[in-house]
PDB file of C-alpha atoms and ligand atoms in Angstrom:
ATOM      1  CA  MET Y   1       4.821 -47.750  -5.689  1.00  0.00           C
ATOM      2  CA  ASP Y   2       7.393 -45.176  -4.902  1.00  0.00           C
ATOM      3  CA  SER Y   3       8.539 -43.232  -7.932  1.00  0.00           C
ATOM      4  CA  VAL Y   4      12.197 -43.852  -7.052  1.00  0.00           C
ATOM      5  CA  ILE Y   5      13.546 -47.439  -6.761  1.00  0.00           C
ATOM      6  CA  THR Y   6      17.007 -47.622  -5.145  1.00  0.00           C
ATOM      7  CA  ILE Y   7      19.325 -50.451  -6.258  1.00  0.00           C
ATOM      8  CA  PRO Y   8      22.574 -50.948  -4.286  1.00  0.00           C
ATOM      9  CA  ALA Y   9      25.487 -52.173  -6.480  1.00  0.00           C
ATOM     10  CA  LEU Y  10      29.254 -52.774  -6.330  1.00  0.00           C
ATOM     11  CA  GLY Y  11      29.382 -52.553  -2.568  1.00  0.00           C
ATOM     12  CA  ASP Y  12      28.481 -48.948  -1.901  1.00  0.00           C
ATOM     13  CA  ASN Y  13      27.135 -47.505  -5.183  1.00  0.00           C
ATOM     14  CA  LEU Y  14      23.550 -46.531  -5.496  1.00  0.00           C
ATOM     15  CA  ILE Y  15      21.582 -46.812  -8.730  1.00  0.00           C
ATOM     16  CA  TYR Y  16      18.182 -45.115  -9.024  1.00  0.00           C
ATOM     17  CA  VAL Y  17      15.329 -46.099 -11.261  1.00  0.00           C
ATOM     18  CA  TYR Y  18      12.728 -43.337 -11.626  1.00  0.00           C
ATOM     19  CA  ARG Y  19       9.283 -43.991 -12.928  1.00  0.00           C
ATOM     20  CA  TYR Y  20       7.988 -40.848 -14.730  1.00  0.00           C
ATOM     21  CA  ASN Y  21       5.078 -42.403 -16.583  1.00  0.00           C
ATOM     22  CA  ARG Y  22       2.914 -45.501 -16.079  1.00  0.00           C
ATOM     23  CA  ASN Y  23       5.664 -47.971 -17.102  1.00  0.00           C
ATOM     24  CA  ASP Y  24       8.345 -45.678 -18.450  1.00  0.00           C
ATOM     25  CA  VAL Y  25      11.495 -45.235 -16.407  1.00  0.00           C
ATOM     26  CA  LEU Y  26      14.872 -43.634 -16.547  1.00  0.00           C
ATOM     27  CA  VAL Y  27      17.917 -44.894 -14.571  1.00  0.00           C
ATOM     28  CA  VAL Y  28      20.558 -42.738 -12.987  1.00  0.00           C
ATOM     29  CA  ASP Y  29      24.211 -43.910 -12.889  1.00  0.00           C
ATOM     30  CA  PRO Y  30      23.796 -47.579 -13.707  1.00  0.00           C
ATOM     31  CA  SER Y  31      27.105 -49.007 -12.474  1.00  0.00           C
ATOM     32  CA  ASP Y  32      25.741 -52.463 -13.124  1.00  0.00           C
ATOM     33  CA  SER Y  33      23.290 -53.749 -15.813  1.00  0.00           C
ATOM     34  CA  ALA Y  34      22.145 -57.071 -14.453  1.00  0.00           C
ATOM     35  CA  SER Y  35      20.503 -55.661 -11.328  1.00  0.00           C
ATOM     36  CA  VAL Y  36      18.764 -52.932 -13.328  1.00  0.00           C
ATOM     37  CA  LEU Y  37      17.518 -55.382 -15.965  1.00  0.00           C
ATOM     38  CA  ASN Y  38      16.206 -57.570 -13.166  1.00  0.00           C
ATOM     39  CA  ALA Y  39      14.311 -54.662 -11.490  1.00  0.00           C
ATOM     40  CA  LEU Y  40      12.746 -53.694 -14.926  1.00  0.00           C
ATOM     41  CA  LYS Y  41      11.617 -57.212 -15.604  1.00  0.00           C
ATOM     42  CA  GLN Y  42      10.214 -57.811 -12.122  1.00  0.00           C
ATOM     43  CA  ARG Y  43       8.025 -54.668 -12.409  1.00  0.00           C
ATOM     44  CA  ASP Y  44       7.460 -54.803 -16.185  1.00  0.00           C
ATOM     45  CA  LEU Y  45       9.043 -51.396 -16.696  1.00  0.00           C
ATOM     46  CA  ASN Y  46      10.327 -49.877 -19.917  1.00  0.00           C
ATOM     47  CA  LEU Y  47      13.745 -48.156 -19.778  1.00  0.00           C
ATOM     48  CA  THR Y  48      13.918 -45.096 -22.083  1.00  0.00           C
ATOM     49  CA  THR Y  49      16.865 -43.149 -20.736  1.00  0.00           C
ATOM     50  CA  ILE Y  50      20.086 -43.333 -18.797  1.00  0.00           C
ATOM     51  CA  LEU Y  51      21.151 -40.191 -16.951  1.00  0.00           C
ATOM     52  CA  ILE Y  52      24.836 -40.064 -16.047  1.00  0.00           C
ATOM     53  CA  THR Y  53      26.165 -37.654 -13.351  1.00  0.00           C
ATOM     54  CA  HIS Y  54      29.834 -38.143 -14.360  1.00  0.00           C
ATOM     55  CA  HIS Y  55      32.130 -40.375 -16.401  1.00  0.00           C
ATOM     56  CA  HIS Y  56      33.720 -42.484 -13.634  1.00  0.00           C
ATOM     57  CA  TRP Y  57      33.416 -46.231 -14.323  1.00  0.00           C
ATOM     58  CA  ASP Y  58      31.443 -46.955 -11.184  1.00  0.00           C
ATOM     59  CA  HIS Y  59      28.662 -44.694 -12.580  1.00  0.00           C
ATOM     60  CA  ILE Y  60      28.559 -45.825 -16.172  1.00  0.00           C
ATOM     61  CA  GLY Y  61      29.632 -49.523 -15.969  1.00  0.00           C
ATOM     62  CA  GLY Y  62      26.186 -50.900 -16.973  1.00  0.00           C
ATOM     63  CA  ALA Y  63      25.192 -48.268 -19.520  1.00  0.00           C
ATOM     64  CA  ALA Y  64      26.517 -49.893 -22.680  1.00  0.00           C
ATOM     65  CA  GLU Y  65      24.768 -53.203 -21.926  1.00  0.00           C
ATOM     66  CA  LEU Y  66      21.500 -51.455 -20.936  1.00  0.00           C
ATOM     67  CA  LYS Y  67      21.522 -49.480 -24.159  1.00  0.00           C
ATOM     68  CA  LYS Y  68      22.127 -52.621 -26.172  1.00  0.00           C
ATOM     69  CA  GLU Y  69      19.353 -54.520 -24.381  1.00  0.00           C
ATOM     70  CA  THR Y  70      16.732 -51.794 -24.383  1.00  0.00           C
ATOM     71  CA  GLY Y  71      17.675 -49.280 -27.029  1.00  0.00           C
ATOM     72  CA  CYS Y  72      17.507 -46.495 -24.432  1.00  0.00           C
ATOM     73  CA  LYS Y  73      19.226 -43.100 -24.838  1.00  0.00           C
ATOM     74  CA  VAL Y  74      22.313 -42.041 -22.866  1.00  0.00           C
ATOM     75  CA  ILE Y  75      22.462 -38.477 -21.507  1.00  0.00           C
ATOM     76  CA  GLY Y  76      25.357 -36.980 -19.448  1.00  0.00           C
ATOM     77  CA  GLY Y  77      27.439 -33.925 -18.919  1.00  0.00           C
ATOM     78  CA  ASP Y  78      30.585 -35.119 -20.724  1.00  0.00           C
ATOM     79  CA  GLY Y  79      30.490 -35.614 -24.434  1.00  0.00           C
ATOM     80  CA  ARG Y  80      33.975 -37.015 -24.559  1.00  0.00           C
ATOM     81  CA  ARG Y  81      34.392 -39.410 -21.712  1.00  0.00           C
ATOM     82  CA  ILE Y  82      31.021 -41.217 -21.559  1.00  0.00           C
ATOM     83  CA  PRO Y  83      31.045 -44.057 -24.065  1.00  0.00           C
ATOM     84  CA  GLY Y  84      27.880 -44.282 -26.155  1.00  0.00           C
ATOM     85  CA  ILE Y  85      26.586 -40.901 -25.151  1.00  0.00           C
ATOM     86  CA  ASP Y  86      23.672 -39.607 -27.231  1.00  0.00           C
ATOM     87  CA  GLN Y  87      23.001 -36.223 -25.697  1.00  0.00           C
ATOM     88  CA  VAL Y  88      25.183 -33.796 -23.757  1.00  0.00           C
ATOM     89  CA  ALA Y  89      23.311 -32.285 -20.804  1.00  0.00           C
ATOM     90  CA  GLU Y  90      23.825 -28.577 -20.625  1.00  0.00           C
ATOM     91  CA  ASP Y  91      23.681 -26.449 -17.467  1.00  0.00           C
ATOM     92  CA  LYS Y  92      20.128 -25.198 -16.694  1.00  0.00           C
ATOM     93  CA  GLN Y  93      18.636 -27.267 -19.544  1.00  0.00           C
ATOM     94  CA  ILE Y  94      15.206 -28.749 -18.744  1.00  0.00           C
ATOM     95  CA  LEU Y  95      14.835 -32.410 -19.890  1.00  0.00           C
ATOM     96  CA  GLN Y  96      11.218 -33.315 -20.319  1.00  0.00           C
ATOM     97  CA  PHE Y  97      10.040 -36.789 -19.172  1.00  0.00           C
ATOM     98  CA  GLY Y  98       6.269 -37.218 -19.246  1.00  0.00           C
ATOM     99  CA  ASN Y  99       4.992 -34.503 -16.880  1.00  0.00           C
ATOM    100  CA  SER Y 100       8.393 -34.266 -15.104  1.00  0.00           C
ATOM    101  CA  GLY Y 101      10.766 -31.440 -15.984  1.00  0.00           C
ATOM    102  CA  ILE Y 102      14.273 -32.417 -14.982  1.00  0.00           C
ATOM    103  CA  GLU Y 103      16.750 -29.595 -14.677  1.00  0.00           C
ATOM    104  CA  VAL Y 104      20.455 -30.132 -15.372  1.00  0.00           C
ATOM    105  CA  VAL Y 105      22.623 -28.512 -12.707  1.00  0.00           C
ATOM    106  CA  ALA Y 106      26.328 -28.245 -13.682  1.00  0.00           C
ATOM    107  CA  THR Y 107      28.336 -29.021 -10.563  1.00  0.00           C
ATOM    108  CA  PRO Y 108      32.038 -29.104 -11.423  1.00  0.00           C
ATOM    109  CA  GLY Y 109      34.200 -30.255  -8.460  1.00  0.00           C
ATOM    110  CA  HIS Y 110      34.542 -34.027  -8.226  1.00  0.00           C
ATOM    111  CA  THR Y 111      35.098 -33.938 -11.989  1.00  0.00           C
ATOM    112  CA  SER Y 112      35.100 -30.919 -14.283  1.00  0.00           C
ATOM    113  CA  THR Y 113      31.973 -32.159 -16.127  1.00  0.00           C
ATOM    114  CA  SER Y 114      29.920 -33.517 -13.151  1.00  0.00           C
ATOM    115  CA  VAL Y 115      26.223 -32.647 -13.319  1.00  0.00           C
ATOM    116  CA  CYS Y 116      23.296 -33.178 -10.908  1.00  0.00           C
ATOM    117  CA  TYR Y 117      19.736 -33.716 -12.033  1.00  0.00           C
ATOM    118  CA  TYR Y 118      16.760 -31.975 -10.335  1.00  0.00           C
ATOM    119  CA  VAL Y 119      13.195 -33.187 -10.846  1.00  0.00           C
ATOM    120  CA  GLN Y 120      11.136 -30.065 -10.408  1.00  0.00           C
ATOM    121  CA  PRO Y 121       8.102 -30.416  -8.181  1.00  0.00           C
ATOM    122  CA  SER Y 122       4.901 -30.464 -10.310  1.00  0.00           C
ATOM    123  CA  ASN Y 123       2.802 -28.798  -7.586  1.00  0.00           C
ATOM    124  CA  ALA Y 124       3.270 -26.953  -4.277  1.00  0.00           C
ATOM    125  CA  ASN Y 125       2.586 -30.059  -2.173  1.00  0.00           C
ATOM    126  CA  GLU Y 126       5.299 -32.052  -3.831  1.00  0.00           C
ATOM    127  CA  ASN Y 127       9.039 -32.136  -3.153  1.00  0.00           C
ATOM    128  CA  GLY Y 128      11.620 -32.021  -5.853  1.00  0.00           C
ATOM    129  CA  ILE Y 129      14.112 -34.916  -6.312  1.00  0.00           C
ATOM    130  CA  LEU Y 130      17.779 -34.382  -6.690  1.00  0.00           C
ATOM    131  CA  TRP Y 131      20.380 -36.880  -7.932  1.00  0.00           C
ATOM    132  CA  THR Y 132      23.804 -35.720  -6.863  1.00  0.00           C
ATOM    133  CA  GLY Y 133      26.203 -38.423  -8.044  1.00  0.00           C
ATOM    134  CA  ASP Y 134      29.561 -37.926  -6.340  1.00  0.00           C
ATOM    135  CA  THR Y 135      29.083 -34.180  -5.730  1.00  0.00           C
ATOM    136  CA  LEU Y 136      26.999 -34.177  -2.568  1.00  0.00           C
ATOM    137  CA  PHE Y 137      26.750 -37.298  -0.343  1.00  0.00           C
ATOM    138  CA  VAL Y 138      24.561 -37.776   2.705  1.00  0.00           C
ATOM    139  CA  GLY Y 139      26.762 -36.108   5.359  1.00  0.00           C
ATOM    140  CA  GLY Y 140      29.649 -35.535   2.897  1.00  0.00           C
ATOM    141  CA  CYS Y 141      30.873 -34.540  -0.539  1.00  0.00           C
ATOM    142  CA  GLY Y 142      32.991 -35.988  -3.279  1.00  0.00           C
ATOM    143  CA  ARG Y 143      36.776 -35.747  -3.503  1.00  0.00           C
ATOM    144  CA  LEU Y 144      38.271 -33.032  -5.659  1.00  0.00           C
ATOM    145  CA  PHE Y 145      39.759 -34.902  -8.531  1.00  0.00           C
ATOM    146  CA  GLU Y 146      39.715 -32.283 -11.329  1.00  0.00           C
ATOM    147  CA  CYS Y 147      38.769 -29.025  -9.769  1.00  0.00           C
ATOM    148  CA  ASN Y 148      39.668 -26.731  -6.917  1.00  0.00           C
ATOM    149  CA  ALA Y 149      37.906 -26.151  -3.651  1.00  0.00           C
ATOM    150  CA  ARG Y 150      36.258 -22.959  -4.960  1.00  0.00           C
ATOM    151  CA  SER Y 151      34.481 -24.791  -7.826  1.00  0.00           C
ATOM    152  CA  MET Y 152      33.131 -27.538  -5.578  1.00  0.00           C
ATOM    153  CA  TRP Y 153      32.006 -25.022  -2.920  1.00  0.00           C
ATOM    154  CA  GLU Y 154      30.145 -23.050  -5.551  1.00  0.00           C
ATOM    155  CA  SER Y 155      28.563 -26.255  -6.879  1.00  0.00           C
ATOM    156  CA  LEU Y 156      27.505 -27.274  -3.425  1.00  0.00           C
ATOM    157  CA  GLN Y 157      25.969 -23.756  -2.839  1.00  0.00           C
ATOM    158  CA  LYS Y 158      23.829 -24.264  -5.917  1.00  0.00           C
ATOM    159  CA  LEU Y 159      22.456 -27.468  -4.430  1.00  0.00           C
ATOM    160  CA  ALA Y 160      22.003 -25.857  -0.999  1.00  0.00           C
ATOM    161  CA  SER Y 161      19.852 -23.135  -2.611  1.00  0.00           C
ATOM    162  CA  LEU Y 162      17.217 -25.684  -3.758  1.00  0.00           C
ATOM    163  CA  PRO Y 163      14.044 -25.954  -1.552  1.00  0.00           C
ATOM    164  CA  ASP Y 164      14.588 -27.420   1.900  1.00  0.00           C
ATOM    165  CA  GLY Y 165      12.240 -30.354   1.251  1.00  0.00           C
ATOM    166  CA  THR Y 166      14.056 -31.494  -1.870  1.00  0.00           C
ATOM    167  CA  LEU Y 167      14.812 -35.266  -1.651  1.00  0.00           C
ATOM    168  CA  VAL Y 168      18.532 -35.999  -2.086  1.00  0.00           C
ATOM    169  CA  TYR Y 169      19.693 -39.226  -3.611  1.00  0.00           C
ATOM    170  CA  CYS Y 170      23.467 -39.610  -3.841  1.00  0.00           C
ATOM    171  CA  GLY Y 171      25.872 -41.863  -5.776  1.00  0.00           C
ATOM    172  CA  HIS Y 172      27.380 -43.802  -2.850  1.00  0.00           C
ATOM    173  CA  ASP Y 173      26.325 -44.874   0.656  1.00  0.00           C
ATOM    174  CA  TYR Y 174      29.189 -43.456   2.697  1.00  0.00           C
ATOM    175  CA  THR Y 175      26.795 -42.221   5.326  1.00  0.00           C
ATOM    176  CA  LEU Y 176      28.194 -43.859   8.485  1.00  0.00           C
ATOM    177  CA  GLU Y 177      31.714 -42.787   7.768  1.00  0.00           C
ATOM    178  CA  ASN Y 178      30.575 -39.326   6.813  1.00  0.00           C
ATOM    179  CA  TYR Y 179      28.690 -38.820  10.081  1.00  0.00           C
ATOM    180  CA  GLU Y 180      31.576 -40.172  12.056  1.00  0.00           C
ATOM    181  CA  PHE Y 181      33.790 -37.529  10.415  1.00  0.00           C
ATOM    182  CA  ALA Y 182      31.159 -34.868  10.985  1.00  0.00           C
ATOM    183  CA  LEU Y 183      31.187 -35.566  14.729  1.00  0.00           C
ATOM    184  CA  THR Y 184      34.957 -35.107  14.869  1.00  0.00           C
ATOM    185  CA  ILE Y 185      34.292 -31.544  13.592  1.00  0.00           C
ATOM    186  CA  GLU Y 186      31.081 -30.794  15.532  1.00  0.00           C
ATOM    187  CA  PRO Y 187      30.989 -33.220  18.527  1.00  0.00           C
ATOM    188  CA  ASP Y 188      27.923 -31.466  19.963  1.00  0.00           C
ATOM    189  CA  ASN Y 189      25.786 -31.341  16.821  1.00  0.00           C
ATOM    190  CA  GLN Y 190      22.620 -33.110  18.056  1.00  0.00           C
ATOM    191  CA  ALA Y 191      21.214 -33.627  14.608  1.00  0.00           C
ATOM    192  CA  VAL Y 192      24.341 -35.464  13.477  1.00  0.00           C
ATOM    193  CA  LYS Y 193      24.326 -37.630  16.616  1.00  0.00           C
ATOM    194  CA  GLN Y 194      20.665 -38.493  16.057  1.00  0.00           C
ATOM    195  CA  ARG Y 195      21.210 -39.363  12.374  1.00  0.00           C
ATOM    196  CA  LEU Y 196      24.300 -41.406  13.164  1.00  0.00           C
ATOM    197  CA  SER Y 197      22.396 -43.450  15.700  1.00  0.00           C
ATOM    198  CA  ASP Y 198      19.481 -43.940  13.273  1.00  0.00           C
ATOM    199  CA  VAL Y 199      21.757 -45.170  10.536  1.00  0.00           C
ATOM    200  CA  ARG Y 200      23.693 -47.412  12.863  1.00  0.00           C
ATOM    201  CA  GLN Y 201      20.342 -49.069  13.753  1.00  0.00           C
ATOM    202  CA  GLY Y 202      19.769 -49.838  10.126  1.00  0.00           C
ATOM    203  CA  GLY Y 203      17.884 -46.650   9.236  1.00  0.00           C
ATOM    204  CA  GLN Y 204      17.883 -45.655   5.547  1.00  0.00           C
ATOM    205  CA  SER Y 205      20.380 -43.090   4.440  1.00  0.00           C
ATOM    206  CA  VAL Y 206      18.645 -42.098   1.211  1.00  0.00           C
ATOM    207  CA  PRO Y 207      16.776 -40.037   0.511  1.00  0.00           C
ATOM    208  CA  SER Y 208      18.072 -37.221   2.655  1.00  0.00           C
ATOM    209  CA  THR Y 209      16.776 -33.728   2.232  1.00  0.00           C
ATOM    210  CA  ILE Y 210      18.471 -30.350   1.504  1.00  0.00           C
ATOM    211  CA  LEU Y 211      17.394 -29.188   4.933  1.00  0.00           C
ATOM    212  CA  GLN Y 212      18.870 -32.264   6.576  1.00  0.00           C
ATOM    213  CA  GLU Y 213      22.141 -31.731   4.707  1.00  0.00           C
ATOM    214  CA  LYS Y 214      22.264 -28.081   5.735  1.00  0.00           C
ATOM    215  CA  THR Y 215      21.842 -29.177   9.367  1.00  0.00           C
ATOM    216  CA  THR Y 216      24.180 -32.165   9.411  1.00  0.00           C
ATOM    217  CA  ASN Y 217      26.645 -32.050   6.528  1.00  0.00           C
ATOM    218  CA  PRO Y 218      29.853 -30.255   7.644  1.00  0.00           C
ATOM    219  CA  PHE Y 219      30.790 -29.445   4.019  1.00  0.00           C
ATOM    220  CA  LEU Y 220      27.524 -27.647   3.360  1.00  0.00           C
ATOM    221  CA  ARG Y 221      27.994 -25.913   6.740  1.00  0.00           C
ATOM    222  CA  SER Y 222      31.401 -24.529   5.878  1.00  0.00           C
ATOM    223  CA  GLY Y 223      30.017 -20.997   5.881  1.00  0.00           C
ATOM    224  CA  THR Y 224      28.455 -21.237   9.322  1.00  0.00           C
ATOM    225  CA  PRO Y 225      29.919 -19.655  12.492  1.00  0.00           C
ATOM    226  CA  GLU Y 226      29.673 -23.072  14.225  1.00  0.00           C
ATOM    227  CA  ILE Y 227      32.017 -24.789  11.774  1.00  0.00           C
ATOM    228  CA  LYS Y 228      34.405 -21.804  11.599  1.00  0.00           C
ATOM    229  CA  ALA Y 229      34.629 -21.778  15.414  1.00  0.00           C
ATOM    230  CA  ALA Y 230      35.093 -25.568  15.531  1.00  0.00           C
ATOM    231  CA  LEU Y 231      38.015 -25.238  13.056  1.00  0.00           C
ATOM    232  CA  LYS Y 232      39.374 -22.196  14.894  1.00  0.00           C
ATOM    233  CA  MET Y 233      39.058 -20.233  11.651  1.00  0.00           C
ATOM    234  CA  PRO Y 234      36.540 -17.585  12.776  1.00  0.00           C
ATOM    235  CA  ARG Y 235      37.492 -14.996  10.187  1.00  0.00           C
ATOM    236  CA  ALA Y 236      38.305 -17.297   7.271  1.00  0.00           C
ATOM    237  CA  GLY Y 237      36.338 -17.210   3.980  1.00  0.00           C
ATOM    238  CA  ASP Y 238      33.870 -19.994   3.277  1.00  0.00           C
ATOM    239  CA  THR Y 239      35.940 -21.549   0.493  1.00  0.00           C
ATOM    240  CA  GLU Y 240      39.025 -21.653   2.717  1.00  0.00           C
ATOM    241  CA  VAL Y 241      36.994 -23.376   5.492  1.00  0.00           C
ATOM    242  CA  PHE Y 242      35.553 -25.854   2.968  1.00  0.00           C
ATOM    243  CA  ALA Y 243      39.032 -26.591   1.618  1.00  0.00           C
ATOM    244  CA  GLU Y 244      40.340 -27.317   5.161  1.00  0.00           C
ATOM    245  CA  LEU Y 245      37.357 -29.645   5.794  1.00  0.00           C
ATOM    246  CA  ARG Y 246      38.018 -31.427   2.571  1.00  0.00           C
ATOM    247  CA  ARG Y 247      41.740 -31.841   3.432  1.00  0.00           C
ATOM    248  CA  ARG Y 248      40.867 -33.314   6.847  1.00  0.00           C
ATOM    249  CA  LYS Y 249      38.304 -35.713   5.314  1.00  0.00           C
ATOM    250  CA  ASP Y 250      40.847 -36.894   2.719  1.00  0.00           C
ATOM    251  CA  VAL Y 251      42.982 -38.301   5.515  1.00  0.00           C
ATOM    252  CA  PHE Y 252      40.219 -39.359   7.912  1.00  0.00           C
TER     253      PHE Y 252
HETATM  254 ZN1  LIG Q   1      33.117 -40.527  -9.070  1.00  0.00          ZN
HETATM  255 FE1  LIG Q   2      31.579 -42.864  -7.622  1.00  0.00          FE
END
């Protein structure tokens, strides 16, 4: 069985169950408890931990109920706004789960206390796994609710610096809309066209990879000459270009 089980919830949210030991799992951003409890029961899995990327209701909605039902522990980046939190995840901290080391990556931008979680590969033939919440989406990025463009751009750069093969699992499936927006910026980007047509034909949007995002995600590409030319901002700084893209997407 795959180590990551994806559970769609609330329309476009994505919940992830990660098996790190024989039957022990953690769950990332459980917006809903019933679907998670169901998945655990079907596969006879034991939930030990909830990892929260940020405090928005659509990422924590099922946490209290799951904690009550299973006695699991709640870990997140915000000690104040996540009800029932047991441990505050600190930037660069390594959380140990069985043989998996999971690194906390602080990624302020969407909220001031957003974090991503990176499962480090245990050998050279394995890819890391990254849960990005509402920071990085497949083909897009989260809205700037609590931080400025510079913070978000720096956070995205941290994620972009992870190995190309890293598997990216994001908090919502906004993929179609994101690629449609991407094509308004780069109409001739063949990789975006290909991905859009795959997803339109029912292809899976998660996981993506860091390499795929660097090739197709206009936000991660803010620093490239291609995007700067497309926006007619050839000499602008990366942050300025990113901010302009974000403004356009907000009204797309
Ligand atoms: Zn959010
Ligand atoms: Fe969300």
